Coordinates of C-alpha atoms and ligand atoms in Angstrom, one line a residue:
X1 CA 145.0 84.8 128.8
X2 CA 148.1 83.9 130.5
X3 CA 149.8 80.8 130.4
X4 CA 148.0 79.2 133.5
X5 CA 145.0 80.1 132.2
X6 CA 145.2 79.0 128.9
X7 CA 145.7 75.4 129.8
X8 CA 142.5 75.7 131.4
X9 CA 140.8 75.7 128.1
X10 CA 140.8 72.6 125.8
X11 CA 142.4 73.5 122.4
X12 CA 141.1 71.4 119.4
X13 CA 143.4 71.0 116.4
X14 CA 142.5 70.5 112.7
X15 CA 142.8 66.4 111.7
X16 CA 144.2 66.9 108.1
X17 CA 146.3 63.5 106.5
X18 CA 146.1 61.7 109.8
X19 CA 147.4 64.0 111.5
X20 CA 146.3 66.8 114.3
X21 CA 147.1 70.2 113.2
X22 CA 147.7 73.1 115.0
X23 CA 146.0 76.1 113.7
X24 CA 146.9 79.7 113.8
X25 CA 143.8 81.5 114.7
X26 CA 141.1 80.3 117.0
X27 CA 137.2 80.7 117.8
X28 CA 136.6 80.5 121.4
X29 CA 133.3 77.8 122.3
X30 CA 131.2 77.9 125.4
X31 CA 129.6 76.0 127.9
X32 CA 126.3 76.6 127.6
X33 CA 125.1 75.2 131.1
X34 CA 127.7 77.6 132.8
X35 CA 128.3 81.0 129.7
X36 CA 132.0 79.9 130.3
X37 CA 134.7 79.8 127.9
X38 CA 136.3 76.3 127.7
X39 CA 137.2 75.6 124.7
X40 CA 139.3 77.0 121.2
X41 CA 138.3 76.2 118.3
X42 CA 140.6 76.4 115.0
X43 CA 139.3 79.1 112.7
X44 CA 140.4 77.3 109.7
X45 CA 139.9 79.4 106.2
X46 CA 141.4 78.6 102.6
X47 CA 144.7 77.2 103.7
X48 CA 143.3 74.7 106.1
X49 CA 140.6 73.5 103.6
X50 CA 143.1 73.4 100.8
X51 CA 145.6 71.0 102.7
X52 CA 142.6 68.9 103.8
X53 CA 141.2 68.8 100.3
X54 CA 144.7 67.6 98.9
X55 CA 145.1 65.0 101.2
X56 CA 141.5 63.5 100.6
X57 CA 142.4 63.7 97.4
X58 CA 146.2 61.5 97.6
X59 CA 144.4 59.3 99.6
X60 CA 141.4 58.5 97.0
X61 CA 142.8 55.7 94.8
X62 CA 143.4 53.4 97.3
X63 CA 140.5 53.4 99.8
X64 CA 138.1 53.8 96.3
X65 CA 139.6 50.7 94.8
X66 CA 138.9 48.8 98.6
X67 CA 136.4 46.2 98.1
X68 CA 132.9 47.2 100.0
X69 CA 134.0 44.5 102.5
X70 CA 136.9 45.9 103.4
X71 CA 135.5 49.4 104.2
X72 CA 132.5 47.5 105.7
X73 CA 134.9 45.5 108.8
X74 CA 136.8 49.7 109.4
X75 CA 133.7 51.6 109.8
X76 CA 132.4 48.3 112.2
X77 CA 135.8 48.9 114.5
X78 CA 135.2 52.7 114.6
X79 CA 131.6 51.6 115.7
X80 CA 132.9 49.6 118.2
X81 CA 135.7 52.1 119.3
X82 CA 133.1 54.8 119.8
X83 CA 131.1 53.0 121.8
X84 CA 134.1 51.8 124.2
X85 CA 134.3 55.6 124.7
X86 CA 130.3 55.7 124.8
X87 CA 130.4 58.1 128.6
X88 CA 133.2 60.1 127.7
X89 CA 131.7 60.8 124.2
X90 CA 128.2 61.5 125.9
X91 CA 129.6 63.6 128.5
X92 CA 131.7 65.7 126.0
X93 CA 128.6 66.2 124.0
X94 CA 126.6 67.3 127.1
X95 CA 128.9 69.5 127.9
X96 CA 129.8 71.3 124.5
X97 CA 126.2 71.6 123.2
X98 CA 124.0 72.1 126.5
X99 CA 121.9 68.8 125.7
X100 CA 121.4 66.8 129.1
X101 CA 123.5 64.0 130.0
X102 CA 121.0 61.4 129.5
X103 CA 120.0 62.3 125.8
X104 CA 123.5 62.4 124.8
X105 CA 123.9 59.0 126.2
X106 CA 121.0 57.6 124.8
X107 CA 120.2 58.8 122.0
X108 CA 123.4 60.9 120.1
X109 CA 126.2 58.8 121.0
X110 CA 124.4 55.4 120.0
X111 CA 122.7 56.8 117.3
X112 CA 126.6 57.4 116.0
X113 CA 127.7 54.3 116.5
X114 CA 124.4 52.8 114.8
X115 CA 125.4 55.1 111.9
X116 CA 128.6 53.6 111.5
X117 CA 126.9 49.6 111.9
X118 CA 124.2 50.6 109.5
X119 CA 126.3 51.8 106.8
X120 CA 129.1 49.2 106.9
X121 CA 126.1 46.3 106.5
X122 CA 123.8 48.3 103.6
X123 CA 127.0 49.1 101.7
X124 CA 127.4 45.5 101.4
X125 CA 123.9 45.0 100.3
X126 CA 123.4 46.6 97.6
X127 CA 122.7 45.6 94.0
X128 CA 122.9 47.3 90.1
X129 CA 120.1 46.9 87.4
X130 CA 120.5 45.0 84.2
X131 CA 118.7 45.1 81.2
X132 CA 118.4 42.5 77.8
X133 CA 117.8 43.8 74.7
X134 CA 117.7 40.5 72.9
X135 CA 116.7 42.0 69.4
X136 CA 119.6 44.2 69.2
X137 CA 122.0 41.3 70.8
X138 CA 122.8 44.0 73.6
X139 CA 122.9 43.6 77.6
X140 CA 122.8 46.6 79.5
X141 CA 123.7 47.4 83.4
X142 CA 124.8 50.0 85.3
X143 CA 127.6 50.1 87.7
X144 CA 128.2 52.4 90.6
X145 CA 131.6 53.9 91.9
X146 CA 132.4 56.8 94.4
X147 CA 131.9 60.5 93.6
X148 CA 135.4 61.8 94.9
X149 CA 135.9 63.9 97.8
X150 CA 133.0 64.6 99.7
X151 CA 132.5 68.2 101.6
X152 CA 130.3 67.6 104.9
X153 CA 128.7 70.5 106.9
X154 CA 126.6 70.2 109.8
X155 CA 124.8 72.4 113.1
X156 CA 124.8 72.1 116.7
X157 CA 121.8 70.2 117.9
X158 CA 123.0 67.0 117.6
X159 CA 126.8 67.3 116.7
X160 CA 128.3 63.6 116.4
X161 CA 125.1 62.0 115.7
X162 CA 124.6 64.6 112.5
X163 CA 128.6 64.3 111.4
X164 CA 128.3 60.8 111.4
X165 CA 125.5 60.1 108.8
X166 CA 127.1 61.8 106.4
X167 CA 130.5 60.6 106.8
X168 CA 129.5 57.1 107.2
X169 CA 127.7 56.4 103.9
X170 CA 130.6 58.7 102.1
X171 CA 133.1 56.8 103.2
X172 CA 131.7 53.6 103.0
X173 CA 130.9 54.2 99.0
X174 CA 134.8 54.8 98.7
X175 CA 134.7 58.1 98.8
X176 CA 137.0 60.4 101.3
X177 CA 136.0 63.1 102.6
X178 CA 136.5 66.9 104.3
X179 CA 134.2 67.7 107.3
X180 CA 133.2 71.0 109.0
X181 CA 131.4 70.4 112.2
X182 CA 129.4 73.7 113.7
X183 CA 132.0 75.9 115.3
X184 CA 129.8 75.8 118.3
X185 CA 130.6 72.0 118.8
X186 CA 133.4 70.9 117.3
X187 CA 134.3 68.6 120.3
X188 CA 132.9 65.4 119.9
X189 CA 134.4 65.1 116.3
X190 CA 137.7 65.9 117.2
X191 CA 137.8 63.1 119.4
X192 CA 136.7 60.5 116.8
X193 CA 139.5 61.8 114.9
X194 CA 142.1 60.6 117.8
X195 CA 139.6 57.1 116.8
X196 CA 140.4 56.8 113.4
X197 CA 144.2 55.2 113.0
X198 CA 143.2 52.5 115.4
X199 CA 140.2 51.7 113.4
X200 CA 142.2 51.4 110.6
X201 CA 140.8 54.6 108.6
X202 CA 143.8 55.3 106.5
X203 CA 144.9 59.0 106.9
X204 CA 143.4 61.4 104.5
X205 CA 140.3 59.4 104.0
X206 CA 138.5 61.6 106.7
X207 CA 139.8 65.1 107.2
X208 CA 138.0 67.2 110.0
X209 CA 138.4 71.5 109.3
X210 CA 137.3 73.0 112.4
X211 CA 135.9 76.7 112.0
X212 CA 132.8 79.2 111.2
X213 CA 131.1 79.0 108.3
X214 CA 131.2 81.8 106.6
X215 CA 135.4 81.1 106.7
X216 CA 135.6 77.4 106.6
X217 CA 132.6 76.2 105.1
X218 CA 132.3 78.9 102.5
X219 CA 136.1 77.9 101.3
X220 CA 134.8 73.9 101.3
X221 CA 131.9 75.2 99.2
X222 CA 133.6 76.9 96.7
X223 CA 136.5 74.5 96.4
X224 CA 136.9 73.2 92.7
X225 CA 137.7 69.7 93.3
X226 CA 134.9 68.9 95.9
X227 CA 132.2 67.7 93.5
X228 CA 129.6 67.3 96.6
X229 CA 128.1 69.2 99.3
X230 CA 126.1 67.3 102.0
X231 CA 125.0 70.0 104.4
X232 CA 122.7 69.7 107.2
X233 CA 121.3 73.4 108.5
X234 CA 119.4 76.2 108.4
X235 CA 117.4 77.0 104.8
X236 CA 119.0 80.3 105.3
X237 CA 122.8 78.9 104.8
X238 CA 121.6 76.2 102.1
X239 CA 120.6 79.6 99.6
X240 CA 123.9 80.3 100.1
X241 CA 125.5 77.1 99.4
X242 CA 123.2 76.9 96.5
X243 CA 124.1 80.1 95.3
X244 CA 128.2 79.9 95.9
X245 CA 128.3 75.9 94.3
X246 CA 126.2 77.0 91.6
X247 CA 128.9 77.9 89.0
X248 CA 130.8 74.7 90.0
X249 CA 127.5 72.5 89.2
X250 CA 128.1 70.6 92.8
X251 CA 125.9 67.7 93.8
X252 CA 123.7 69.4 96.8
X253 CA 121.9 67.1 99.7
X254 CA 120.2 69.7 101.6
X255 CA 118.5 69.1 105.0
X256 CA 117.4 72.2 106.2
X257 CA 114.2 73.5 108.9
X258 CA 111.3 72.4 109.9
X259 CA 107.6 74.2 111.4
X260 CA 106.2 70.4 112.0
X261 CA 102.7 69.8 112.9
X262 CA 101.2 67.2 114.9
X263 CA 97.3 66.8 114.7
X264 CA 95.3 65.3 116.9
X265 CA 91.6 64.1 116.2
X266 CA 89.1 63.9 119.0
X267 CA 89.7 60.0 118.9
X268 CA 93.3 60.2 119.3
X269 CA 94.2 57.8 122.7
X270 CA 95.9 60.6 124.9
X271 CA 97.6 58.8 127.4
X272 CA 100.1 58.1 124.3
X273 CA 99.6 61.3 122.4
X274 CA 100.3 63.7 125.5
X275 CA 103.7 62.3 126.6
X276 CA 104.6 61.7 123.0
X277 CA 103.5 65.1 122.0
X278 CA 105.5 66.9 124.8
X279 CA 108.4 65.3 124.2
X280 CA 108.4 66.0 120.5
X281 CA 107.8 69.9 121.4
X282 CA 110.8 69.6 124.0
X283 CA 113.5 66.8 123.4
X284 CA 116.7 68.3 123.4
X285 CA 115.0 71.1 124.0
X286 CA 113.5 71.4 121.3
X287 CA 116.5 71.7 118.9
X288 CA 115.9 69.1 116.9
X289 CA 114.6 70.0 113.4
X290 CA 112.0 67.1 113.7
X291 CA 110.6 68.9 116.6
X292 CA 106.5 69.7 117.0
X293 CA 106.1 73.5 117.3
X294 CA 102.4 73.6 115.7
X295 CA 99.9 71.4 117.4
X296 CA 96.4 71.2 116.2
X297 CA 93.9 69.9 118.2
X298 CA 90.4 69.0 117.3
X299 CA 87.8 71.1 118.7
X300 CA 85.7 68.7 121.0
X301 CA 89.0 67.9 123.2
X302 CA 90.7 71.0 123.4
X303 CA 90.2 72.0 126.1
X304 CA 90.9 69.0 127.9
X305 CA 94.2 68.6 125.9
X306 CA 95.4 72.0 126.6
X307 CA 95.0 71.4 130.5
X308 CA 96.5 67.6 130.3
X309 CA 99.5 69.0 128.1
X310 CA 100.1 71.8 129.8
X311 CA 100.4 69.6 133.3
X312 CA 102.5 67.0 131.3
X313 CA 104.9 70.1 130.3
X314 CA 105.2 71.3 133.7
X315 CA 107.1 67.9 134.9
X316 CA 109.6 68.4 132.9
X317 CA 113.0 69.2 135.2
X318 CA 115.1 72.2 133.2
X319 CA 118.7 72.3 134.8
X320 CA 121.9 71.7 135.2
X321 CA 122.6 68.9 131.9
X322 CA 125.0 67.1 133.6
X323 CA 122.7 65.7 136.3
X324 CA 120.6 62.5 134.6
X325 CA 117.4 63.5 136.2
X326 CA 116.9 66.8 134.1
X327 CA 114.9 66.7 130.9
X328 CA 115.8 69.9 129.5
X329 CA 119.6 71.1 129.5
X330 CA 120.7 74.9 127.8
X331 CA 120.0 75.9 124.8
X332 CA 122.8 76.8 122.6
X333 CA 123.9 80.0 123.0
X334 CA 123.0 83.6 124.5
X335 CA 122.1 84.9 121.4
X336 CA 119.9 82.1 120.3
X337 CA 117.9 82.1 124.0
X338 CA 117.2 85.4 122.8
X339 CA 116.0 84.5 119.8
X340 CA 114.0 81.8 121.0
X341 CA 112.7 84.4 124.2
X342 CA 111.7 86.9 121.9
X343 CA 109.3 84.9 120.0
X344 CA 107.6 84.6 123.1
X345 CA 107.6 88.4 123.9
X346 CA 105.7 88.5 119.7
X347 CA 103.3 86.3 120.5
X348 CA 102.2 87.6 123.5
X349 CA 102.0 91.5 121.7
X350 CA 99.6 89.5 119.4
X351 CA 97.4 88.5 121.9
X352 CA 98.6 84.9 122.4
X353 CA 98.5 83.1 125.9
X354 CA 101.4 81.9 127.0
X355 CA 100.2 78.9 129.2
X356 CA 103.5 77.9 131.0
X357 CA 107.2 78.2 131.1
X358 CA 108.7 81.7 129.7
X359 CA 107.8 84.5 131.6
X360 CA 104.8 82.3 133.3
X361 CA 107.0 80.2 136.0
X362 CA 109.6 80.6 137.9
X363 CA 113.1 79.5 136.5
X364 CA 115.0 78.1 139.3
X365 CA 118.8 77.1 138.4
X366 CA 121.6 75.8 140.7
X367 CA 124.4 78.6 141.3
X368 CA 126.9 77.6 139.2
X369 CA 124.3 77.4 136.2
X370 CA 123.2 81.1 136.5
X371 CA 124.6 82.4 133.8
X372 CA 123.7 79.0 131.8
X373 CA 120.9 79.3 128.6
X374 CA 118.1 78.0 129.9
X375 CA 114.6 78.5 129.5
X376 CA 111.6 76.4 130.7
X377 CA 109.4 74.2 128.5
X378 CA 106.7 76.8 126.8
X379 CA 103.5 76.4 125.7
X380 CA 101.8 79.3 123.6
X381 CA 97.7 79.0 122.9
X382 CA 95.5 81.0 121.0
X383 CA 98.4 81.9 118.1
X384 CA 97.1 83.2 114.8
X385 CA 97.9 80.7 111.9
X386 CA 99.8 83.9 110.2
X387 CA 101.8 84.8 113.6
X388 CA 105.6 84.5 113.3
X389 CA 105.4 82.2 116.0
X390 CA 103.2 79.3 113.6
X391 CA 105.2 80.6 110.6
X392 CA 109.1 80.4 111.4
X393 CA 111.2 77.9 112.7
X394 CA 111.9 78.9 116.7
X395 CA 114.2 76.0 117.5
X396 CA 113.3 76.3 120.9
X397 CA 111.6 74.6 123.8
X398 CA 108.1 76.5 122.6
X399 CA 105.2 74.6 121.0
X400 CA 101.9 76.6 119.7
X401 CA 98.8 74.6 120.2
X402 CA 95.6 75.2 118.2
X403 CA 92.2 74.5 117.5
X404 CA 90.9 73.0 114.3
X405 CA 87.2 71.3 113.2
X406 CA 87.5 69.3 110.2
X407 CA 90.5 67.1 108.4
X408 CA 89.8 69.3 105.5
X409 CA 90.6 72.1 107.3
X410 CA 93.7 71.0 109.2
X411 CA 95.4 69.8 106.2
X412 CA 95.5 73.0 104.4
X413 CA 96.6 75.0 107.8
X414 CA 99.5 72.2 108.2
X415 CA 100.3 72.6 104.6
X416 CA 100.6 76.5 105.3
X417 CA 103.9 77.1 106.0
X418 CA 107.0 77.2 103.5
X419 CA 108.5 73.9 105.7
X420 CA 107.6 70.8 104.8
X421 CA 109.8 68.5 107.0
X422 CA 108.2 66.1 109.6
X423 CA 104.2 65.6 110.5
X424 CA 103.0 63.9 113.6
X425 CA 98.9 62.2 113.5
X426 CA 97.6 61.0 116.1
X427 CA 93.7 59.2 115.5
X428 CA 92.7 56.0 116.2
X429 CA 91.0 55.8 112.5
X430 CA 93.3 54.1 110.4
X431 CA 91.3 55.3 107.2
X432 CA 92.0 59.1 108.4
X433 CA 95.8 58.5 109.4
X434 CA 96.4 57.1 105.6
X435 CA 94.5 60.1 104.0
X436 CA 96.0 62.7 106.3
X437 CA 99.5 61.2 105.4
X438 CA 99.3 61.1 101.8
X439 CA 98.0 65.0 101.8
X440 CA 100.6 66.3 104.3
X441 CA 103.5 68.5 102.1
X442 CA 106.4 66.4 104.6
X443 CA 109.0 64.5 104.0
X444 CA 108.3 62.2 106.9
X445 CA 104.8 61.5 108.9
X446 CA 104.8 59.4 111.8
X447 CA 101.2 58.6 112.9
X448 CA 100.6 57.9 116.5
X449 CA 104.3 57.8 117.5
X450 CA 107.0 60.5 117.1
X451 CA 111.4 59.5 115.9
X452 CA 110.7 56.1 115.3
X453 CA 113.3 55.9 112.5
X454 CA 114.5 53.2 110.0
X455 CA 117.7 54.3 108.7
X456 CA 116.8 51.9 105.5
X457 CA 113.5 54.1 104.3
X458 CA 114.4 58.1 103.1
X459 CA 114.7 61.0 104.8
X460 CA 114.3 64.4 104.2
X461 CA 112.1 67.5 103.7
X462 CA 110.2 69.1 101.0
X463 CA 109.6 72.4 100.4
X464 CA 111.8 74.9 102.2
X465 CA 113.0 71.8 104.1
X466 CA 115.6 70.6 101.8
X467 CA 116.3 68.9 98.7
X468 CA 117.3 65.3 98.8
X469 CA 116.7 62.1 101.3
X470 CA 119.3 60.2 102.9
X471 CA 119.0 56.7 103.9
X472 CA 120.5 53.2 102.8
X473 CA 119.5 53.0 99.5
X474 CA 119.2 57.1 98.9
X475 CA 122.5 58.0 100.4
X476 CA 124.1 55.3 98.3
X477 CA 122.9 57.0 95.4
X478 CA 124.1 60.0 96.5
X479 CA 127.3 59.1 97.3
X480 CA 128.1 57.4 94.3
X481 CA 128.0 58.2 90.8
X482 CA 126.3 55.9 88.3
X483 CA 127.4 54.4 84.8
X484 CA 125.3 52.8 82.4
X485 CA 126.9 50.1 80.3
X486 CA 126.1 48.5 76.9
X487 CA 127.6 45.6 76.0
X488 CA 126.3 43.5 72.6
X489 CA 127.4 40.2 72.1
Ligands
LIG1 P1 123.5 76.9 110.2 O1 122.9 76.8 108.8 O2 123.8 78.2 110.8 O3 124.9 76.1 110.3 C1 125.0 74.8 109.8 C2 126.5 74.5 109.4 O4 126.7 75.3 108.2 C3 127.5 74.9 110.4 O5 128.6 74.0 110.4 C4 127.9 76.3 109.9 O6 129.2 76.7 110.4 C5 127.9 76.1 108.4 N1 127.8 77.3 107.7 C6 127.2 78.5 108.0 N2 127.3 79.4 107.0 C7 127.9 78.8 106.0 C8 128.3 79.2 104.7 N3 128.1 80.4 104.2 N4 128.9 78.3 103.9 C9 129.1 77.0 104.3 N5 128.8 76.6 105.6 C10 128.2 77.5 106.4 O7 122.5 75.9 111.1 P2 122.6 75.7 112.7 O8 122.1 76.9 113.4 O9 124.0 75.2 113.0 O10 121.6 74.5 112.9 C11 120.3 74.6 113.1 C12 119.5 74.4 111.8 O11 119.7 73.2 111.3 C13 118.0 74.5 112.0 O12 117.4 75.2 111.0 C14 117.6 73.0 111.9 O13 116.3 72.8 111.6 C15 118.5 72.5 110.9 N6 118.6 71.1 111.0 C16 118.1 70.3 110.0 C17 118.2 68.9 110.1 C18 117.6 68.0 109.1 O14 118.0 66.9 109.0 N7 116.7 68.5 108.2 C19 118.8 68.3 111.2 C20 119.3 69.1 112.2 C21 119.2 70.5 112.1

């Protein structure tokens, strides 16, 4: 491009030691909502991660050997610096990922502020165990201190808010860290970089390597002196984590895919369950890994539910993200909308009905979004329990919905998939809901409601979903490393 042009595009920098580096290749990012090219990303490799992994490293002793208090009132300021910035965060995010303007504003920008809040109040909260062993004249306790330099990876659906519970509870154990956002949106990160000196972060405490991850992350995975990985992603990329930390014995928190399930029995109240269950299958258009994409329904309201869910679907706006009264913005990228289309296209060769949205009504997008990713919310019916479509992750605004008779039954086709990551039930029984729960293979069941999160309690997935929870009292233990002490007297 020539000069003119070039200054057109935002260029991101690497944030290594407090300070903005340039770098000396570059990934170029879309717009989603438009297919334009607007922004350069750094294609960091080995000599970015090294220098960011040596500064992390000078700057350990001293913001380990901070007293939890300290650390607590930095990460509140960053909080509170973040959200000063709350609009110009959301409409970066927006804008970068494809997400509409009111989910970024509402629920990832707060969401990484609360991070920031939560974490600098549980770090102050927590407590060690201690033992007597009066015969032997011995007390015993353990005591807890930071693992070192942490090595953060996380995807695109929900950049900032993603990037920010991880660096949150690292950081407020004592530990300093080196981050790689997605290389598809790097943007929102890179400005809480230009947040961090005024917050009081020290430099080197959070280093940000911007690049793809088969460069960047790969080098961060394989580096000797990072004894941990958190990585958020696809199971896909976590085999190769696994595989590439292996030799090194790394500490792994893996939160990978989901195929979620929501059933619904026949006493289910739907005038909660329809809206709830539509916006689980379509929120952020569908790319969040909690996400519904299997819905069984029992047998004696199926029909009813199909038609009611189905009409529900149908109101949802898909367009331009930067106008607040969309509900669906673009999806990611060109390749993935094709990814996510074909699905479709499979399940209709198998005989499946495809009861709105793809292929079923008309698309209608504003001229300057024409060569956006968009695709209207789908609903597939009549799917076979052994169709791609009800066995892989689509990340995607497409839901399946089924028919099922009996619990029995529904538990072992929920349980059928290799996921095991977030279940949605929806009865009015409350002896049902607790059976159903305790049977479900996933990491997190919400009954009768859908995202209602407290960041105290675990989470995670089983199964192909990961390996590991996060939370106050999990993410402390993961983020620290524990020593058990005998004294005798
Ligand atoms: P991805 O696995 O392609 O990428 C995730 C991150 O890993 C990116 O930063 C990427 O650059 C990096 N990466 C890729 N290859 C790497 C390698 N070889 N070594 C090191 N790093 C590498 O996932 P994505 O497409 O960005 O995100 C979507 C996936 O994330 C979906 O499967 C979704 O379910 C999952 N997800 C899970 C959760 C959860 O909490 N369980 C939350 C959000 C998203």
């Amino acid at each position: 491009p020539t000069m003119a042009h070039s200054k057109a595009f935002l260029v991101l920098e690497n944030f290594i030691g407090g300070k903005f580096v340039p770098c000396s290749s570059y990934i170029d990012s879309y717009n989603p909502s438009t297919g334009d090219v607007y922004c350069r990303v750094p294609d960091s490799g080995k000599e970015e991660v090294e220098a960011a992994v040596k500064a992390a490293k000078d700057a350990f002793p001293i913001w380990s050997s901070k007293s939890p208090l300290e650390r607590s009132q930095i990460l509140n300021k960053l909080a509170d610096l973040i959200e000063h910035d709350l609009e110009a965060f959301a409409q970066a995010e927006s804008k970068d990922q494809g997400k509409t303007i009111t989910f970024a504003r509402t629920v990832d920008i707060p969401r990484a502020v609360h991070n920031f809040r939560f974490f600098a109040s549980s770090i102050l909260h927590h407590v060690t165990e201690c033992t007597e062993m009066p015969t032997m004249g011995c007390v015993h306790y353990t005591s807890r201190a930071p693992v070192g330099i942490a090595g953060l990876i996380s995807p695109w659906n929900l950049p900032l808010y993603l990037l920010t519970w991880k660096i949150a509870p690292a950081i407020a154990c004592g530990n300093t860290v080196v981050a790689k956002p997605s290389e598809m949106t790097s943007v929102t990160a890179w400005m809480m970089c230009k947040l961090l000196e005024k917050a009081g972060v020290p430099p080197g405490v959070v280093n940000v390597v911007f690049g793809a991850g088969a460069k960047a992350g790969e080098a961060l995975v394989c580096h000797p002196d990072v004894p941990l990985i958190s990585f958020t992603g696809s199971t896909l990329t976590a085999r190769r984590i696994t595989e590439k930390s292996a030799p090194h014995c790394k500490r792994l928190s893996l939160e990978l895919g989901g195929k979620n399930p929501a059933i619904i029995f026949d006493d289910a109240d739907l005038s909660q369950c329809i809206p709830t269950t539509v916006r689980s299958s379509f929120a952020n258009q569908g790319e969040i890994c909690l996400c519904t994409s299997r819905i069984f329904v029992q047998r004696g309201i199926y029909s009813e539910f199909l038609k009611r869910f189905v009409a529900e679907a149908k109101k949802w706006k898909t367009g331009n993200p930067s106008d607040p009264t969309m509900d669906v913005g673009a999806l990611i990228s060109k390749e993935h909308l094709e990814k996510v289309r074909n699905y479709v296209k499979k399940a209709q060769a198998e005989g499946a009905r495809v009861l709105c949205g793809e292929g079923v009504d008309p698309l209608v997008l504003p001229p300057g979004n024409q060569k956006g990713y968009f695709m209207l919310p789908t609903v597939i019916a009549e799917v076979k329990d052994e169709s791609c479509c009800m066995q892989e992750e689509i990340f995607g605004p497409v839901t399946c919905v089924v028919a099922f008779d009996t619990e029995e039954e529904v538990i072992k086709r929920a349980n059928g998939v290799k996921y095991g990551l977030a279940a949605t039930v929806w009865s009015g029984n409350v002896g049902r809901v607790h059976r159903v729960a305790h049977r479900l293979q996933s990491g997190l069941v919400w009954t009768n409601c859908w995202l209602v999160r407290d960041l105290n309690l675990p989470f995670g997935g089983m199964k192909a979903s990961g390996i590991g929870r996060e939370g106050a009292k999990d993410s402390y233990e993961f983020f620290t490393e524990v020593k058990t002490i005998t004294i005798k007297h």
